[in-house]
Structure formats: C-alpha cells, structure tokens
Coordinates of C-alpha atoms and ligand atoms in Angstrom, one line a residue:
M20 CA 6.9 32.2 -5.1
A21 CA 9.1 30.6 -7.8
I22 CA 11.9 28.9 -6.9
T23 CA 14.8 31.0 -7.7
D24 CA 18.1 28.2 -6.1
S25 CA 20.1 26.4 -9.0
V26 CA 19.3 23.9 -7.7
P27 CA 15.2 23.1 -6.1
T28 CA 15.3 21.2 -3.0
A29 CA 12.6 19.2 -1.3
V30 CA 11.5 17.1 1.9
V31 CA 9.5 13.7 1.2
S32 CA 8.2 13.0 4.8
G33 CA 7.6 9.2 4.7
G34 CA 9.6 6.8 2.9
S35 CA 7.6 3.9 1.8
L36 CA 6.0 3.3 -1.7
S37 CA 4.3 6.8 -2.3
G38 CA 7.2 8.9 -0.7
L39 CA 9.9 6.7 -2.7
M40 CA 8.3 7.0 -5.7
A41 CA 7.9 11.3 -5.9
A42 CA 11.5 11.1 -4.2
I43 CA 13.1 9.6 -7.6
T44 CA 11.1 12.0 -9.9
L45 CA 12.1 14.8 -8.2
K46 CA 15.5 13.6 -8.4
D47 CA 14.8 13.1 -12.1
L48 CA 13.8 16.2 -12.1
G49 CA 16.8 17.9 -10.8
Y50 CA 16.1 18.4 -7.3
R51 CA 17.5 17.6 -4.2
V52 CA 15.8 15.7 -2.0
T53 CA 15.6 14.5 1.8
V54 CA 13.7 11.2 2.8
F55 CA 12.6 11.0 6.5
E56 CA 10.6 8.1 7.7
R57 CA 10.1 7.6 10.7
S58 CA 10.4 3.9 11.5
T59 CA 13.6 2.8 12.8
T60 CA 13.7 -0.6 10.5
V61 CA 12.3 -1.5 7.0
E62 CA 9.0 -4.1 8.4
S63 CA 7.0 -5.2 5.1
Q64 CA 5.1 -7.8 7.2
G65 CA 5.6 -9.6 3.7
A66 CA 3.0 -8.0 2.4
G67 CA 1.5 -8.6 -1.6
I68 CA 0.8 -6.2 -3.9
V69 CA -1.0 -6.7 -7.0
L70 CA 0.8 -4.2 -9.6
G71 CA -1.1 -2.0 -11.9
K72 CA -0.9 -0.2 -14.4
W73 CA 1.0 3.1 -13.3
S74 CA 2.6 1.0 -11.1
S75 CA 4.4 -1.1 -14.1
G76 CA 4.7 2.3 -16.0
F77 CA 6.9 3.9 -13.4
F78 CA 9.4 0.7 -12.9
N79 CA 9.7 0.5 -16.8
K80 CA 10.7 4.7 -16.8
F81 CA 12.7 4.9 -13.5
D82 CA 14.0 1.5 -12.8
K83 CA 17.5 1.3 -13.9
T84 CA 18.3 -2.1 -12.0
E85 CA 16.5 -4.0 -14.5
T86 CA 14.6 -6.0 -11.8
E87 CA 11.9 -8.3 -11.9
I88 CA 9.1 -7.3 -9.4
S89 CA 6.4 -9.4 -9.8
V90 CA 5.1 -13.1 -10.2
P91 CA 2.6 -13.7 -13.2
I92 CA -1.1 -14.6 -12.4
S93 CA -3.1 -16.4 -15.3
R94 CA -6.9 -16.9 -13.1
R95 CA -9.0 -15.3 -11.6
Q96 CA -11.1 -18.3 -9.7
F97 CA -14.1 -17.9 -7.5
F98 CA -14.4 -20.9 -5.0
N99 CA -17.4 -22.7 -3.2
L100 CA -17.1 -23.5 0.8
D101 CA -16.2 -27.3 -0.4
G102 CA -13.0 -25.6 -3.0
S103 CA -15.2 -26.6 -6.0
T104 CA -15.0 -23.8 -8.4
I105 CA -17.3 -21.5 -8.7
T106 CA -16.0 -19.5 -11.7
E107 CA -13.3 -18.8 -13.7
E108 CA -11.2 -16.6 -16.0
E109 CA -7.9 -16.3 -17.8
I110 CA -7.0 -12.3 -16.5
K111 CA -3.3 -11.1 -17.2
L112 CA -1.9 -9.4 -14.0
G113 CA 1.3 -9.3 -11.9
V114 CA 1.9 -9.6 -8.4
T115 CA 4.8 -8.9 -5.8
S116 CA 5.5 -7.7 -2.5
W117 CA 5.9 -4.5 -0.4
D118 CA 10.1 -5.4 0.4
K119 CA 10.0 -6.4 -3.5
L120 CA 8.6 -2.6 -4.4
Y121 CA 10.5 -1.3 -1.1
Y122 CA 14.4 -2.3 -1.8
T123 CA 13.9 -1.6 -5.8
L124 CA 12.9 1.9 -4.9
R125 CA 15.3 2.6 -2.9
A126 CA 18.2 1.0 -4.9
N127 CA 17.0 4.2 -8.0
Y128 CA 16.8 6.7 -5.1
D129 CA 20.0 6.4 -3.7
G130 CA 21.9 3.4 -4.5
Y131 CA 21.0 1.3 -1.0
I132 CA 21.4 -2.4 -2.1
Q133 CA 19.8 -5.3 -0.1
Q134 CA 21.5 -8.2 -0.1
G135 CA 19.3 -11.2 -1.3
Y136 CA 17.2 -8.5 -3.2
L137 CA 19.7 -6.6 -5.8
N138 CA 23.5 -7.7 -6.3
K139 CA 26.3 -5.0 -6.7
E140 CA 26.5 -5.8 -10.6
Q141 CA 23.0 -4.3 -11.0
N142 CA 22.6 -0.6 -12.4
A143 CA 21.4 1.0 -9.0
A144 CA 22.1 4.7 -8.4
Q145 CA 25.0 6.1 -7.1
K146 CA 24.9 7.5 -3.8
D147 CA 26.0 11.3 -4.2
D148 CA 25.1 14.4 -2.4
K149 CA 21.8 14.8 -4.2
T150 CA 19.6 12.3 -2.3
D151 CA 19.2 11.9 1.5
Y152 CA 17.1 8.9 3.1
F153 CA 16.9 9.0 7.0
M154 CA 15.4 6.4 9.1
S155 CA 14.3 7.0 12.8
T156 CA 13.0 10.5 11.9
V157 CA 10.1 11.5 12.2
V158 CA 8.5 14.9 11.1
V159 CA 7.2 17.1 13.3
S160 CA 5.8 20.3 11.6
H161 CA 5.9 22.2 8.8
A162 CA 5.4 25.8 8.0
Y163 CA 5.2 27.5 4.9
N164 CA 6.8 31.0 4.7
P165 CA 5.0 33.4 2.0
D166 CA 7.7 35.6 1.5
K167 CA 10.7 34.0 0.8
G168 CA 8.6 31.1 -1.2
K169 CA 10.1 28.3 1.2
V170 CA 8.9 25.5 4.2
T171 CA 10.4 25.3 7.0
V172 CA 10.5 21.6 8.4
T173 CA 11.1 20.5 11.7
Y174 CA 12.2 16.9 12.3
R175 CA 13.4 15.1 14.9
K176 CA 15.9 12.1 15.0
K177 CA 15.3 9.1 17.5
E178 CA 16.3 10.6 21.0
G179 CA 17.7 13.6 18.9
N180 CA 16.7 17.3 19.5
E181 CA 14.3 18.8 16.8
S182 CA 16.2 20.1 13.9
Q183 CA 15.2 22.8 11.0
T184 CA 15.8 22.7 7.1
E185 CA 14.4 24.8 4.4
V186 CA 13.0 23.6 1.4
D187 CA 11.5 24.8 -1.8
L188 CA 8.8 21.8 -1.8
F189 CA 7.7 19.8 1.3
V190 CA 5.9 16.5 -0.1
C191 CA 3.7 14.6 2.6
A192 CA 3.8 10.7 1.9
E193 CA 3.1 9.5 5.8
G194 CA 0.2 7.6 4.5
A195 CA -3.7 7.4 5.6
S196 CA -3.1 8.4 9.4
S197 CA -0.5 11.3 7.8
S198 CA -0.2 14.2 11.0
S199 CA 0.9 17.3 8.2
R200 CA -2.3 17.1 7.0
E201 CA -3.6 17.9 10.0
L202 CA -2.7 21.3 9.5
Y203 CA -5.0 21.9 6.8
F204 CA -8.1 19.4 7.6
P205 CA -7.8 19.4 11.7
D206 CA -11.1 17.2 11.7
L207 CA -10.4 14.7 9.3
T208 CA -9.5 11.0 10.5
R209 CA -9.8 7.7 9.4
K210 CA -13.1 6.0 9.7
Y211 CA -13.7 2.5 10.6
A212 CA -15.5 0.6 8.0
G213 CA -17.0 -1.7 10.0
Y214 CA -14.6 -4.8 9.4
L215 CA -10.6 -5.9 9.4
A216 CA -8.2 -8.1 7.5
F217 CA -6.7 -10.9 8.9
R218 CA -3.1 -11.6 6.6
G219 CA -0.8 -14.1 6.5
L220 CA 2.1 -16.0 4.0
V221 CA 3.4 -19.4 3.7
P222 CA 6.3 -20.6 2.2
E223 CA 5.1 -22.6 -1.4
K224 CA 7.3 -25.4 -0.2
E225 CA 5.2 -26.0 2.6
L226 CA 1.9 -26.7 1.2
K227 CA 0.6 -29.5 0.1
P228 CA 1.4 -29.7 -3.6
E229 CA -2.4 -30.4 -4.4
T230 CA -3.3 -26.9 -2.6
A231 CA -0.1 -25.5 -4.5
K232 CA -1.5 -26.5 -8.1
K233 CA -5.0 -25.3 -7.3
L234 CA -3.3 -21.8 -5.9
I235 CA 0.1 -21.0 -7.1
N236 CA -1.1 -19.2 -10.9
S237 CA -4.1 -17.8 -9.7
I238 CA -5.7 -15.2 -7.5
S239 CA -8.6 -17.2 -5.8
F240 CA -11.5 -15.7 -3.9
L241 CA -13.7 -17.2 -1.4
H242 CA -16.9 -15.1 -0.2
A243 CA -19.4 -16.1 3.1
E244 CA -21.4 -13.9 5.7
D245 CA -19.4 -11.0 7.0
S246 CA -16.4 -13.5 5.4
Q247 CA -13.9 -12.3 2.2
F248 CA -11.0 -14.7 1.9
L249 CA -8.2 -14.0 -1.1
C250 CA -4.9 -15.7 -1.8
Y251 CA -2.2 -14.6 -4.6
P252 CA 1.4 -15.7 -4.4
I253 CA 4.1 -13.2 -4.2
P254 CA 7.9 -13.1 -4.2
G255 CA 9.8 -15.1 -1.2
P256 CA 12.9 -14.8 0.7
G257 CA 15.2 -12.5 -1.0
G258 CA 12.3 -11.4 -3.6
S259 CA 13.2 -14.6 -5.0
L260 CA 10.7 -15.2 -8.2
V261 CA 11.9 -18.9 -8.7
P262 CA 9.3 -21.2 -8.2
G263 CA 8.8 -23.3 -4.9
E264 CA 10.4 -20.4 -3.4
R265 CA 8.0 -18.1 -3.0
H266 CA 5.0 -17.2 -0.9
M267 CA 1.5 -17.2 -1.1
N268 CA 0.0 -14.6 0.8
F269 CA -3.9 -14.5 2.1
V270 CA -6.4 -11.6 3.2
W271 CA -9.1 -12.5 5.1
Y272 CA -11.6 -9.7 5.6
N273 CA -13.6 -10.3 8.6
T274 CA -16.6 -8.1 10.2
Y275 CA -16.0 -6.9 13.4
P276 CA -18.2 -4.1 15.2
E277 CA -16.9 -1.7 16.8
G278 CA -17.4 -3.4 20.9
P279 CA -15.0 -5.4 23.3
I280 CA -14.2 -8.4 20.6
L281 CA -12.8 -5.7 17.9
D282 CA -10.8 -4.4 21.2
K283 CA -9.3 -8.1 21.9
V284 CA -8.6 -8.3 18.4
L285 CA -6.3 -5.1 18.2
T286 CA -4.6 -5.8 21.8
D287 CA -1.3 -6.7 21.3
K288 CA 1.2 -9.3 23.3
Q289 CA 2.1 -6.3 25.7
G290 CA -1.3 -5.3 26.1
K291 CA -1.4 -2.1 24.3
R292 CA -5.4 -2.0 22.1
R293 CA -3.8 -0.6 18.7
P294 CA -5.7 1.7 16.7
F295 CA -5.3 0.3 13.3
S296 CA -3.0 -2.8 13.2
V297 CA -0.9 -5.1 15.0
T298 CA 1.6 -6.2 13.5
T299 CA 3.9 -10.0 12.5
G300 CA 4.5 -11.9 15.8
S301 CA 2.5 -9.3 17.8
M302 CA -0.7 -10.7 18.3
P303 CA -1.3 -13.1 21.4
T304 CA -1.9 -16.8 20.6
S305 CA -5.2 -17.0 22.2
V306 CA -6.1 -14.0 19.5
V307 CA -5.2 -16.3 17.0
E308 CA -7.1 -19.2 17.9
E309 CA -10.2 -17.7 19.5
E310 CA -10.7 -15.3 16.3
I311 CA -8.8 -16.9 13.1
H312 CA -8.4 -20.4 13.7
A313 CA -12.1 -21.2 15.3
K314 CA -13.4 -19.6 12.1
T315 CA -11.8 -21.4 9.2
R316 CA -14.5 -24.3 9.2
A317 CA -17.4 -22.4 9.1
K318 CA -16.1 -19.9 6.0
L319 CA -13.1 -21.3 4.2
S320 CA -12.2 -24.2 1.9
P321 CA -9.8 -26.4 2.6
E322 CA -7.3 -24.9 1.1
C323 CA -7.9 -21.5 2.3
L324 CA -7.8 -23.1 5.6
E325 CA -4.9 -24.8 5.2
L326 CA -2.9 -21.6 4.3
V327 CA -4.3 -19.8 7.4
M328 CA -3.8 -22.9 9.7
K329 CA 0.4 -23.0 8.3
T330 CA 0.6 -18.8 8.8
K331 CA 3.1 -19.1 11.6
H332 CA 2.7 -15.4 12.5
P333 CA -0.7 -13.9 11.5
F334 CA -1.1 -10.4 11.6
V335 CA -4.1 -7.9 11.3
Q336 CA -5.0 -4.6 10.0
V337 CA -8.3 -2.7 10.1
V338 CA -10.1 -1.2 7.4
T339 CA -10.5 2.5 7.1
D340 CA -11.9 5.6 4.8
V341 CA -10.4 8.6 4.2
I342 CA -9.9 11.4 1.3
S343 CA -8.5 14.2 1.5
P344 CA -10.7 17.9 0.1
A345 CA -7.7 19.0 -1.2
G346 CA -3.8 17.8 -2.5
V347 CA -1.9 21.3 -3.0
F348 CA -0.8 24.0 -0.8
H349 CA 0.9 27.3 -0.8
D350 CA 1.0 27.5 -4.4
G351 CA 2.2 24.4 -4.9
H352 CA 4.9 24.1 -1.8
V353 CA 3.1 21.7 -0.1
I354 CA 1.7 18.4 -1.4
L355 CA 0.1 15.0 -0.4
V356 CA 0.6 11.9 -2.2
G357 CA -0.7 8.1 -1.8
D358 CA -2.8 7.2 0.9
A359 CA -2.0 10.8 2.8
F360 CA -3.8 12.3 0.0
S361 CA -6.6 9.7 -0.2
G362 CA -6.2 6.1 1.8
A363 CA -9.0 4.1 -0.6
R364 CA -9.8 0.1 1.1
P365 CA -7.7 -2.1 -0.1
H366 CA -10.4 -3.8 -2.4
T367 CA -9.4 -1.8 -5.9
A368 CA -5.6 -3.3 -5.2
A369 CA -4.5 0.1 -6.7
S370 CA -3.5 2.2 -3.6
T371 CA 0.4 1.6 -4.6
N372 CA -1.1 2.2 -8.3
K373 CA -2.4 5.2 -7.4
A374 CA 1.2 6.2 -5.5
A375 CA 2.9 5.8 -8.8
D376 CA 0.2 7.7 -10.7
H377 CA 0.8 10.5 -8.0
A378 CA 4.4 9.8 -8.9
L379 CA 4.1 9.8 -12.4
R380 CA 2.1 12.7 -13.2
L381 CA 3.8 15.4 -11.3
H382 CA 7.0 14.8 -13.6
E383 CA 4.9 14.8 -16.6
V384 CA 3.3 18.4 -15.0
L385 CA 6.6 19.3 -13.8
K386 CA 9.0 18.5 -16.3
A387 CA 8.7 21.9 -18.7
D388 CA 9.3 23.8 -15.3
P389 CA 10.7 21.9 -12.1
R390 CA 10.3 25.2 -10.8
N391 CA 7.3 26.1 -11.3
L392 CA 5.2 24.8 -9.0
L393 CA 2.3 27.0 -8.9
R394 CA 1.4 24.4 -11.9
L395 CA 0.3 21.8 -9.4
K396 CA -2.6 23.7 -8.6
E397 CA -4.1 23.6 -11.8
A398 CA -2.7 20.9 -14.1
W399 CA -1.7 18.1 -11.3
E400 CA -4.3 18.4 -8.6
P401 CA -7.4 17.6 -10.3
R402 CA -6.1 14.9 -12.3
S403 CA -4.8 13.0 -9.0
M404 CA -8.0 14.1 -7.1
E405 CA -10.3 11.8 -10.0
Y406 CA -8.2 9.1 -9.2
S407 CA -8.1 9.0 -5.8
N408 CA -12.0 9.7 -5.8
H409 CA -12.2 6.9 -8.3
L410 CA -10.6 4.5 -6.1
F411 CA -12.0 5.5 -2.9
H412 CA -16.0 4.8 -3.8
I413 CA -15.4 1.8 -6.0
G414 CA -13.3 0.4 -2.7
K415 CA -16.2 1.3 -0.6
R416 CA -18.5 -0.1 -2.9
I417 CA -16.8 -3.7 -3.2
G418 CA -16.2 -3.6 0.3
D419 CA -19.6 -3.0 1.8
L420 CA -21.2 -5.4 -1.1
S421 CA -18.9 -8.2 0.3
Q422 CA -19.0 -7.4 3.9
F423 CA -22.6 -6.2 4.1
D424 CA -24.8 -7.4 1.4
V425 CA -24.6 -10.4 -0.8
H426 CA -21.6 -10.6 -2.7
P427 CA -22.2 -12.2 -6.3
M428 CA -20.0 -14.9 -5.5
R429 CA -21.2 -15.7 -1.8
A430 CA -20.4 -19.7 -2.0
D431 CA -22.5 -20.1 1.5
K432 CA -25.8 -19.1 -0.4
E433 CA -27.6 -20.2 -3.9
I434 CA -27.2 -17.0 -6.4
P435 CA -29.4 -17.5 -9.4
D436 CA -27.2 -14.9 -11.3
R437 CA -23.6 -15.1 -10.5
T438 CA -22.6 -11.8 -12.8
L439 CA -20.1 -10.1 -11.6
E440 CA -20.6 -6.2 -12.6
D441 CA -18.4 -4.6 -14.4
W442 CA -17.2 -2.3 -11.8
M443 CA -16.4 -5.2 -9.6
K444 CA -13.7 -6.6 -11.3
V445 CA -12.4 -3.0 -11.4
G446 CA -9.1 -3.5 -13.8
E447 CA -7.2 0.4 -14.9
P448 CA -9.6 3.2 -13.4
K449 CA -9.1 5.9 -16.3
Ligands
FAD3 C1 -5.4 -5.1 3.9 C2 -4.4 -3.9 3.0 C3 -3.9 -4.8 2.2 C4 -3.7 -3.8 0.6 N1 -3.2 -4.7 -1.0 C5 -3.0 -4.0 -1.2 C6 -2.7 -4.3 -2.7 O1 -2.7 -5.6 -3.4 N2 -2.1 -3.5 -3.4 C7 -1.9 -2.4 -3.2 O2 -1.2 -1.5 -4.1 N3 -1.7 -2.0 -1.8 C8 -2.6 -2.6 -1.1 N4 -2.6 -2.1 0.2 C9 -2.1 -0.6 0.4 C10 -0.6 0.2 0.4 O3 -0.2 -1.0 1.3 C11 -0.6 1.2 0.1 O4 -1.3 1.9 -0.3 C12 1.2 1.7 -0.3 O5 2.3 1.0 0.5 C13 1.2 3.3 -0.2 O6 1.1 3.2 1.1 P1 2.0 5.0 1.4 O7 3.4 4.8 0.9 O8 1.2 6.3 0.9 O9 1.8 5.1 2.9 P2 2.6 4.0 3.8 O10 2.7 2.6 2.9 O11 1.5 3.8 5.0 O12 3.9 5.0 4.3 C14 3.4 5.7 5.3 C15 5.1 5.8 5.7 O13 5.2 7.2 6.4 C16 5.9 7.4 7.5 N5 5.0 8.5 8.0 C17 3.8 8.6 8.7 N6 4.4 9.8 9.3 C18 5.3 10.3 10.1 C19 6.6 11.4 9.7 N7 5.4 12.6 10.7 N8 7.2 11.6 9.6 C20 7.9 10.6 9.1 N9 7.6 9.3 8.5 C21 6.3 9.2 8.6 C22 5.6 5.5 8.1 O14 6.4 5.5 9.2 C23 5.8 5.4 6.7 O15 6.3 4.7 6.6 C24 -2.9 -2.7 1.1 C25 -3.4 -2.4 2.0 C26 -4.4 -2.5 3.2 C27 -4.5 -2.2 5.1

C-alpha cells in the first residue's frame, strides 16, 4: 500500500554501520527515522575495515563533515615464514576502523559529536525532530498490517516495559545473527565455517622501527597450514590518521574443528561459552597463551609474531556463512540490509562496501518517489541480492582455499606456480 502521510516514517533496527548508512539515506529522502540499537555502549573493538568503492562513494555523497576517513595503503605483500617477501605489488587502497566510520556516520545522521573523532566546527547534522538514535533498546518483534500499510514495531528499552510504534518502513540492520529475519526464514542460521579469527591492535609507536617500516604502508599476508594472517594500519585513538599515532591491526584465521578446544577458545573469563565471539579483554589469559601465543612460532614470521605478542587484549570472532533468500517483504514495507541480508565471510573485505551499496541503491530507487516502496522488490532487491551472492561465494572460496586447501602463497610449502587467480584478488565486484 502506498504511503499517504505527509512525512514518511522508518524504524531501523540495529545502529551499526549498515543501519546508520540506511538511516542517513532515508533521512535524505525526507523520512522521519528512528534507530534502535541493542548495545548499551559503542564497542568498536578497534576492528579494521578496508574501504571499497561503494563505501567511499557513500561518504563522498553524504558526508557533510568532510572527515578524512582512511589511511592510504600502497602495497600488497605476501611473506615467507622468515619474513622475506614471496611477492609484492603496488595497490591503491584506503583502510580505516569501525569507530572512525561509526562516529562520522553519527555526525551526519543526528549530529552526535564524539570528542577526538570530530569537532564542533565540522559541519555535522543539526539535531532535529527528524532523527532519533536510542541505545540500549532492543527490537522485540515487528508485524505488518496490510490494511493500513504500516509496520508495528515492538521494542524494549533496558529494564523498561515493551512499547510500540507504527511506521511505513522497517529496516532490519541487525547483522548476521538477526532475530527479526527469523520471522521470514525460521530455519536460517549462521553456519560455522570451521575456522575463526584472532584479532588485535598494536600502537604503531610500540613496534620496532624496522617492523613499522616493513608493515605500515602495506596490507601484508602470511599463509601457512590451517592459517592465514593479515595485517594493515588503521586510524589510532580518536580516529587519528597521523603517522606514529595509528594502530597496526591484525586478523589471524585459524582452523578449529568443532569440539572441546573450540569451546575453550570461545569461553570467556566468566566461564560463559560465547556463540560467535569473545570481546577484547574477555579472553582468559590461559587461552591467549595456549591457543594464540603458543602457535605463533610455527606459523608466523618475526614481524607478524611481534604484532601478536604485543597485543594486550586480543579478541576472537568465528567465521560463519549465512545468506537470506530474499531481502524485501510485505510490498517493500520491510527490508533487510547489510549482514542481516547476507553475512559473507570476511576475506572479500567488502561487507561494509556491501552495506554502503545497499544504502546507495536504496537512494537511487526511491529518490524519484520516496513513498513508492513497491519499487523495492523489483528495483532494489535483485541488485542487492546479486552483490550479496557474489561476495558470499567469493568469500567462501577464498576462505576454504586458505584454511582447507593449498593457497598459492603458502609460506610453508614449495609451490611451483604462485600466480594469484583473479577471483582471489576480489577487487571491486560489479
Ligand atoms: C573477522 C572479521 C573481519 C572483518 N573485516 C572486515 C573488513 O575488512 N571490511 C569490511 O567491510 N567488513 C569487515 N567485517 C564485517 C563488518 O564488521 C560488518 O560487515 C559491517 O560492520 C556491517 O555490519 P552490519 O551493520 O550489517 O551488522 P553489525 O555490525 O553486526 O551490526 C548489527 C547491529 O544490530 C544490533 N542489533 C542486533 N539485533 C538487534 C535488535 N533486535 N534490536 C536492536 N539492535 C539489534 C547489534 O547490536 C549491532 O550493533 C569483518 C567481520 C569479521 C567477523
């Protein structure tokens, strides 16, 4: 049913990167937008993000603060176990961090300024009655009423009672474990891919000068049996891009069959077995020593080892597969975006790019008539689906090759032909 109210309304469930990008898009289209975010605090964990074409495109189009968001990278290199280089090539890439993107998006959405990241002189959005962002608020359920053409969203603030609001559009940006998606696909769950990522950060200035010199302008990889390590620089505290103030960020994939050892790695200091991740500062020291530190010498070069050993609080995330067969429901009144639509494996380094693509296409499809949600099924879903599928399959191929087969850049094997197939370079999917 077409929207008749003078100001169309939307609720976005999930206030991370894909939720904020969709919210900014809808605000620009004239919607009154409310974002509900379940977390009580913004916990970035300092995760690194590779900026892709659509992420950059999104910020070029919507960022009014003119924030410089990325650290430039000029080289991709693959290491041997002794630290010598197997191969390297020049590339042009921007890398950033989750928190840098989050705070820049918030400034553009509702004018929220996080000290250090942005300042008051920057042209942030003015707080008005068109946007709300509520933390500590979980979306419990939603229901479409076809007679009214409205979605009733039930939500609960921390330690409060349930409340309801009625909107024209419900955007589910709840990430790969989305509960709102269950309404449409109750049997769709995240499937463990058989390996996980240990991750961490080290301040650039704490690295040996020769290590910093070798790693700082590059994205570096080291492949070994059951193991893929990569690292790149990201903004430092307060989003600083200043050389010397940045962080080096590593992601180290390790194969773990399901069983007691995996359970141990995913059990936090409180003794609770976590399903998908143990956050920074929550891994028991014994697990860090036995499962991370003990493996470094066999699988990492000296500079990669230095990064891991200098990381004060590593964290762990499991790698999973999940893709939704559809992303538009109830004549366009409910949509899935970002990882809720498809939780691709991280090897394409393009999940944020996908979230930006979802938001940019939403703008493209609705800009002629923001009330015409019927168009989403025919004009937004196929393209978003195609892109999500592309990333899903390439991510799976790269991950399986690295963890369960012989990657051409394996450091612990003699490989006669070290040519990288084009699909492994990922680049920018169409
Ligand atoms: C190991 C690893 C490495 C990665 N590296 C990269 C990379 O290099 N580049 C890249 O682009 N991406 C990378 N990613 C992925 C990236 O972090 C996400 O794809 C990106 O942040 C977009 O996610 P999202 O906003 O869709 O979901 P999420 O970031 O998962 O956010 C979902 C949000 O919804 C909230 N939420 C969930 N349910 C509810 C509810 N019922 N009510 C209210 N709120 C709710 C959650 O609290 C959360 O804040 C990586 C991921 C992993 C695991």
